[in-house]
């Protein structure tokens, strides 16, 4: 019973962490993409 509980909690923790990692990477990618587009747009305006 105790082993099963720890195993399930470990699995839930693992899925939670991977989900957090996926969300963080997506946010980072989106942020850098927006920043890159913004800087490129500024460069086009200055030309």
CSV table of C-alpha atoms in Angstrom, one decimal, residues 12-28:
chain,number,residue,atom,x,y,z
A,12,UNK,CA,2.3,12.4,-10.7
A,13,UNK,CA,5.3,14.4,-9.6
A,14,UNK,CA,7.2,13.3,-12.8
A,15,UNK,CA,4.3,14.2,-15.1
A,16,UNK,CA,3.8,17.5,-13.2
A,17,UNK,CA,7.5,18.4,-13.6
A,18,UNK,CA,7.6,17.4,-17.3
A,19,UNK,CA,4.5,19.5,-17.9
A,20,UNK,CA,6.1,22.4,-16.1
A,21,UNK,CA,9.2,22.0,-18.2
A,22,UNK,CA,7.2,21.8,-21.4
A,23,UNK,CA,5.2,25.0,-20.4
A,24,UNK,CA,8.4,26.8,-19.5
A,25,UNK,CA,10.2,25.9,-22.8
A,26,UNK,CA,7.1,26.9,-24.8
A,27,UNK,CA,7.0,30.3,-22.9
A,28,UNK,CA,10.7,30.8,-23.5
